[in-house]
Coordinates of C-alpha atoms and ligand atoms in Angstrom, one line a residue:
X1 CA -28.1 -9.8 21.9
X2 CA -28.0 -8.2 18.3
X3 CA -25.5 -11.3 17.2
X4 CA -27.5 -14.0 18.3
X5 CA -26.7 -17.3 17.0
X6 CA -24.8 -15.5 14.3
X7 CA -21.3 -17.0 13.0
X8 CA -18.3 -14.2 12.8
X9 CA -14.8 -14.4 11.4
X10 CA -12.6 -11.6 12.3
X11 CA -9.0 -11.7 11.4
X12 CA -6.1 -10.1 13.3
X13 CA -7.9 -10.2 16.0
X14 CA -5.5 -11.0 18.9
X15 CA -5.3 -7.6 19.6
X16 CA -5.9 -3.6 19.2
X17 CA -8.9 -3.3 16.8
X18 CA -9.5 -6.9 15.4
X19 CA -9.9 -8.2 19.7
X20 CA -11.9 -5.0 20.2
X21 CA -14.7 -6.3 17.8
X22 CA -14.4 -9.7 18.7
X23 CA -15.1 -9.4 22.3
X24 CA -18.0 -6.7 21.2
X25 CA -19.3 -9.5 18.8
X26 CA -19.3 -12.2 21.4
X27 CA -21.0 -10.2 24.0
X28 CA -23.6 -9.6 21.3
X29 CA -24.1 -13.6 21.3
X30 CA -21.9 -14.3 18.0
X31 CA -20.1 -17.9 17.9
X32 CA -16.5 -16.4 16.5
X33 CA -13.4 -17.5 14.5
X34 CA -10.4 -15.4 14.8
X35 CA -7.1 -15.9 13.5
X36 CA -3.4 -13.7 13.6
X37 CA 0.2 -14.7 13.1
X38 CA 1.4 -15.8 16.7
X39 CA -0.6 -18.5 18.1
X40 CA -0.1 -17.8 21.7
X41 CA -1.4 -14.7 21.4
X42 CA -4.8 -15.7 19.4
X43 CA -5.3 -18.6 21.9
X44 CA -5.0 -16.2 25.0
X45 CA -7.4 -14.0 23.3
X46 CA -9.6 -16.5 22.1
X47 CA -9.4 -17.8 26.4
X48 CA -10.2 -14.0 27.6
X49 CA -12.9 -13.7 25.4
X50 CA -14.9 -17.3 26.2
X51 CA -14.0 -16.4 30.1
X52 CA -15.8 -12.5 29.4
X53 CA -18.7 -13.7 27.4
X54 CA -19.0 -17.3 27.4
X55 CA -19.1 -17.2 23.9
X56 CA -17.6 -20.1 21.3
X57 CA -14.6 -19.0 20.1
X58 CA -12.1 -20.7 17.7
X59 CA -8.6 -19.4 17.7
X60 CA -6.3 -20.2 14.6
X61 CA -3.3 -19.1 13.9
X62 CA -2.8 -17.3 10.2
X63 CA -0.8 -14.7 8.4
X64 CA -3.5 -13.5 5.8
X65 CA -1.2 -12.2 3.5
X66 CA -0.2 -16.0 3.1
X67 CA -1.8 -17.8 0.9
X68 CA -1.7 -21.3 2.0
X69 CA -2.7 -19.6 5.6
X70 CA -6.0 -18.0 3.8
X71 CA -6.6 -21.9 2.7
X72 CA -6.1 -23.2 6.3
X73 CA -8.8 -20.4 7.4
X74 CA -11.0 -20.8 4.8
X75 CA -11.0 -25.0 5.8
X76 CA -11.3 -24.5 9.4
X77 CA -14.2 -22.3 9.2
X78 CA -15.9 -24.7 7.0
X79 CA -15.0 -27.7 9.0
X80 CA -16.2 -26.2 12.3
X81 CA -19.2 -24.0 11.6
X82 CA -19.7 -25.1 7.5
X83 CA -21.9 -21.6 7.8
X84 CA -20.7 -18.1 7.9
X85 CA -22.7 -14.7 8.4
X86 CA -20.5 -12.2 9.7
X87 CA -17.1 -11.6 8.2
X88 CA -14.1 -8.6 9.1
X89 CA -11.2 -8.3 6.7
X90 CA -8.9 -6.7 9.4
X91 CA -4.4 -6.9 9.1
X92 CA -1.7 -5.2 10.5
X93 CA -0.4 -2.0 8.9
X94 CA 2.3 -1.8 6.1
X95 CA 5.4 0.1 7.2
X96 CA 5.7 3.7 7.9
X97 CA 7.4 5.9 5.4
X98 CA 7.8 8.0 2.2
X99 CA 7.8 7.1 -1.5
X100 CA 11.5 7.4 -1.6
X101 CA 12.1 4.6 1.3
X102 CA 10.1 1.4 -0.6
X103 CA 11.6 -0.7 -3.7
X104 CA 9.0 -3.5 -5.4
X105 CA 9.1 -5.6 -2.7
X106 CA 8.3 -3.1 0.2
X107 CA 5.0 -2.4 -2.3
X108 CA 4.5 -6.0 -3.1
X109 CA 4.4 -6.8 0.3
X110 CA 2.1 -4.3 0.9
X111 CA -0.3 -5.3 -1.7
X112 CA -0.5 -8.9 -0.3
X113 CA -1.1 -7.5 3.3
X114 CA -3.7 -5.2 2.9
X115 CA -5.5 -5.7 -0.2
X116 CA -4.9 -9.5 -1.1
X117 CA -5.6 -10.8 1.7
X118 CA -9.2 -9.2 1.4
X119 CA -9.3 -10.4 -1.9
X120 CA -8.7 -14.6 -0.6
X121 CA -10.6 -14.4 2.6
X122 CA -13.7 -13.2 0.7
X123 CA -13.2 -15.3 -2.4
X124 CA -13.0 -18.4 0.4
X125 CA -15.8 -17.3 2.4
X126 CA -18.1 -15.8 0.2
X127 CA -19.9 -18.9 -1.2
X128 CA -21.4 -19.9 2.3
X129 CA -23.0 -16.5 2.5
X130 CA -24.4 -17.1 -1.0
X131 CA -25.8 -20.3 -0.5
X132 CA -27.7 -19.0 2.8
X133 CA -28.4 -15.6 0.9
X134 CA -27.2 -13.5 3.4
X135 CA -23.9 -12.0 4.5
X136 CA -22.1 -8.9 6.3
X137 CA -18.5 -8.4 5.0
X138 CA -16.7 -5.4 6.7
X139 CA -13.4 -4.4 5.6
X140 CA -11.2 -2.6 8.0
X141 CA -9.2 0.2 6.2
X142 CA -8.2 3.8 7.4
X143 CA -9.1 7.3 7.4
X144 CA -6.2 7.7 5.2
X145 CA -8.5 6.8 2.2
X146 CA -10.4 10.1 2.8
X147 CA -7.7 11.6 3.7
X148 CA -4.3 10.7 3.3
X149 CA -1.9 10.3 6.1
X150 CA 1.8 11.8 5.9
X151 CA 4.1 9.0 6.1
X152 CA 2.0 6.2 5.1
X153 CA 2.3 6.3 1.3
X154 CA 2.1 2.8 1.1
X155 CA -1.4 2.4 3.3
X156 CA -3.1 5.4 1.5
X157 CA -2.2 4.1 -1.6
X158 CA -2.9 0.5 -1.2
X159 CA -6.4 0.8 1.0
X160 CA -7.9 3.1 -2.0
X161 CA -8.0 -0.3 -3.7
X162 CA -10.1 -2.0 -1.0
X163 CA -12.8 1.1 -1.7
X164 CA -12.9 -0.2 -5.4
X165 CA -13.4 -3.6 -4.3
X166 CA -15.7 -3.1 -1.7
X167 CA -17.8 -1.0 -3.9
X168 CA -17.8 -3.2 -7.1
X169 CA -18.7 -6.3 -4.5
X170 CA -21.5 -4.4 -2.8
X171 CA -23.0 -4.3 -6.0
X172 CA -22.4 -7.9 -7.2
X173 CA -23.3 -9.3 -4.1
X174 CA -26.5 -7.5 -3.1
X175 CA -29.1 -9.5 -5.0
X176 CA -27.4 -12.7 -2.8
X177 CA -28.4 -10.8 0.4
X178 CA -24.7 -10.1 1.4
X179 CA -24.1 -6.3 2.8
X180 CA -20.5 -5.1 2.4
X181 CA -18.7 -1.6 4.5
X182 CA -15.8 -0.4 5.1
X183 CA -14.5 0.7 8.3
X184 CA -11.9 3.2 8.2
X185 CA -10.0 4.3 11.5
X186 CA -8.6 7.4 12.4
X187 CA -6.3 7.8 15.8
X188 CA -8.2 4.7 17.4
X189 CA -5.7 4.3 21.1
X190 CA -3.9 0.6 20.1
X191 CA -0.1 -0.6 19.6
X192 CA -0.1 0.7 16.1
X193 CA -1.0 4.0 16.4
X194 CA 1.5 4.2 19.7
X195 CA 4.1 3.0 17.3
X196 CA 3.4 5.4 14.5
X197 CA 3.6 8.0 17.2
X198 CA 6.7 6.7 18.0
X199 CA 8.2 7.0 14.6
X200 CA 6.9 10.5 13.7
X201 CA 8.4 11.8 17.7
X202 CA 11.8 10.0 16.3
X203 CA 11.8 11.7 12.8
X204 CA 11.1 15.0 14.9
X205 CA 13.1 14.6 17.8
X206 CA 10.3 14.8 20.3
X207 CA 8.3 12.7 22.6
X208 CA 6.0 10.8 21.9
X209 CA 3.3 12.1 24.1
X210 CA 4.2 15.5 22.0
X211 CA 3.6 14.0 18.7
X212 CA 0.6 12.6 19.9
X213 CA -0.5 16.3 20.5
X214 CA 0.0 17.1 17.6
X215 CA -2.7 14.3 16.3
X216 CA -5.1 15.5 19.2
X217 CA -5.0 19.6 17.9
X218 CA -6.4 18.2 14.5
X219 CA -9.3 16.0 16.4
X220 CA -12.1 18.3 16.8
X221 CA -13.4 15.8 19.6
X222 CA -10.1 16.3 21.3
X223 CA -8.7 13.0 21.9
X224 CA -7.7 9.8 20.7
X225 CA -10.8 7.3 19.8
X226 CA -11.2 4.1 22.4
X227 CA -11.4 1.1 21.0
X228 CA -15.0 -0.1 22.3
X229 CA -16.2 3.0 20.4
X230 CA -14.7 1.5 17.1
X231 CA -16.0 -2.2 17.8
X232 CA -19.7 -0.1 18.3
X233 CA -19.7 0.9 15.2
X234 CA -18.4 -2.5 13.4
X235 CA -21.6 -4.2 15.7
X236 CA -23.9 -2.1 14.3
X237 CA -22.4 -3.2 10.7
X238 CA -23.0 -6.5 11.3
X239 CA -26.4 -6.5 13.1
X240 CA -29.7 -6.5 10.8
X241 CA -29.9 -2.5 12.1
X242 CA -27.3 -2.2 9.5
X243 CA -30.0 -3.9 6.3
X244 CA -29.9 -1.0 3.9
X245 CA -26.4 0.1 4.3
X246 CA -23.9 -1.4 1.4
X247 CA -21.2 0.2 -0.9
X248 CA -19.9 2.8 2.2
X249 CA -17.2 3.5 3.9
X250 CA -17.7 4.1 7.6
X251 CA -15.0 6.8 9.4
X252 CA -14.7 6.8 13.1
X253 CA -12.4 9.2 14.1
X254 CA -13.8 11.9 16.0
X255 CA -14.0 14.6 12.9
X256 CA -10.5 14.6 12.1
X257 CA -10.8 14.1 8.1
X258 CA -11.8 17.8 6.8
X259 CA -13.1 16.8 3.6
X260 CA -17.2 16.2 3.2
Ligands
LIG301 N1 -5.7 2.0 15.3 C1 -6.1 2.9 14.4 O1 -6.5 4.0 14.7 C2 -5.8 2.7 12.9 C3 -5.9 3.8 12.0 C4 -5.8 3.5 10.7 C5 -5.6 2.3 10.2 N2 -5.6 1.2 11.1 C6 -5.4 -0.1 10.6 O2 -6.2 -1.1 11.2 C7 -5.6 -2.3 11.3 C8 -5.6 -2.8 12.7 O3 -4.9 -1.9 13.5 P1 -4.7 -2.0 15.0 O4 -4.6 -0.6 15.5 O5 -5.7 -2.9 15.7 O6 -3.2 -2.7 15.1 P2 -2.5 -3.5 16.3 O7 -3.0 -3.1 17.6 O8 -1.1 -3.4 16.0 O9 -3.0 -5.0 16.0 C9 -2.7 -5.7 14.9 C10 -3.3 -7.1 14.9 O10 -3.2 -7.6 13.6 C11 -2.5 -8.9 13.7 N3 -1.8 -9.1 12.5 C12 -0.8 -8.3 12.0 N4 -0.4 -8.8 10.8 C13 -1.1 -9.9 10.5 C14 -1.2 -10.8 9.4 N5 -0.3 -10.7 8.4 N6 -2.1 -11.8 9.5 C15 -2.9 -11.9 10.5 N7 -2.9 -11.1 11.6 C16 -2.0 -10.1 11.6 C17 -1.7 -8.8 15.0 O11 -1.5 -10.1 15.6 P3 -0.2 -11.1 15.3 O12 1.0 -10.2 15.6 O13 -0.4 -12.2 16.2 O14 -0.4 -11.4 13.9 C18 -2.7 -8.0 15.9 O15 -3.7 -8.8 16.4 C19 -4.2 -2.1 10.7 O16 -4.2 -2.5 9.3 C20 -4.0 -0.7 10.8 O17 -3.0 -0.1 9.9 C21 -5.6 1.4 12.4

């Protein structure tokens, strides 16, 4: 019970990576928030989880890259627990694609997806972990911030700006206690990276299974990551084992980035 009695807010979590470290959290004996866009999904999430762990979960539903959605969060989690300790920046993925397929918007939308809504959620939550002088913020990015990823211009561009931030917060926030990682994924086995299978098998003209392959040659471990593997490392993160790790960036993805 490495969580217990610890609070934990982890959005997007009604499924893929977000759910994996929810469940992982709870089992650990954290009392969770989580939040994503469609609120049937959450609140089956949020059921499956209590009925696993017995844990207290809160389900709310909440597009981060809105603002008055980051508000709503930021007030629930105030108005049920009025404490926070733990907190995962998780979203969904911007669109597949090159630099010739996005106008403004595309990017715009991007930018209030992936790095805004780190940017709100923090700002929100950030004074309860000051005033308790403690705090674990982790920041789920990708491994395309070591490495970028061919057909994601607008995630490799975008989640290099949550390495600044993280970084320049570690610093800030380190005399208050408060730790803060990134996470970055590689070929973790959820809906998003079937999807983005799916597109680059289209684009080819071959199956998916076979452009999966193609990922797998480049994974010197050989396969695709499980998700329980990724929420291990997010636990360890959060947990006290984690007390003199801040400013880093955390990849899980079997060896495929080449660079040191
Ligand atoms: N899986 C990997 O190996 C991998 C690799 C690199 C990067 N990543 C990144 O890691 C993040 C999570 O990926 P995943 O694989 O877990 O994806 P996933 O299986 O598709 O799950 C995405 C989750 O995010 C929620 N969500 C999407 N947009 C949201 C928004 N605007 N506000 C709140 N919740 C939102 C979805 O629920 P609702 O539909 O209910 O909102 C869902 O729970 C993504 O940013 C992805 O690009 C993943």
């Amino acid at each position: 019970m490495r969580l217990q009695g610890k609070i934990a807010v982890i959005t997007a979590a009604s499924k893929g990576l977000g759910k994996g470290i929810a469940l992982r959290f709870a089992q650990e004996g954290a009392k969770l928030l989580i939040a994503s866009r469609n609120e049937e999904n959450i609140r089956t999430t949020a059921e499956e989880i209590r009925d696993a762990t017995g844990a207290e979960v809160i389900a709310l539903a909440a597009d981060v890259s809105k603002k008055a959605d980051v508000d709503k969060l930021i007030e629930t989690v105030r108005a049920s627990y009025g404490s926070l300790d733990i907190l995962v920046n998780n979203a969904g993925g911007p669109p597949a694609g090159t630099f010739l397929d996005f106008d403004d918007a595309a990017w715009e939308k991007a930018f209030e997806l992936n790095l805004m809504s780190v940017v709100r959620v923090t700002r929100g939550l950030l004074p309860m972990m000051m005033e308790k002088n403690y705090g674990r913020i982790i920041n789920i990015t990708s491994a395309g911030v070591k490495q970028p990823i061919p057909n994601l211009i607008l995630s490799n561009s975008i989640r290099a700006a949550v390495n600044g931030f993280s970084k320049t917060l570690s610093q800030e926030m380190a005399p208050y206690g408060i730790l803060v990682n990134n996470l970055a994924p590689g070929r973790i086995d959820t809906d998003r990276v079937r999807e983005l299978d799916q597109i680059a098998a289209n684009k080819l003209g071959i199956s998916q299974e076979a452009a999966k392959d193609n990922w797998t040659k480049q994974i010197p471990v050989g396969r695709y990551g499980e998700v329980e593997e990724f929420a291990n490392v997010a636990l360890f993160l959060a947990s006290e084992e984690s007390s003199y790790i801040s400013g880093q960036i955390y990849v899980v993805d079997g060896g495929l980035v080449k660079g040191y």
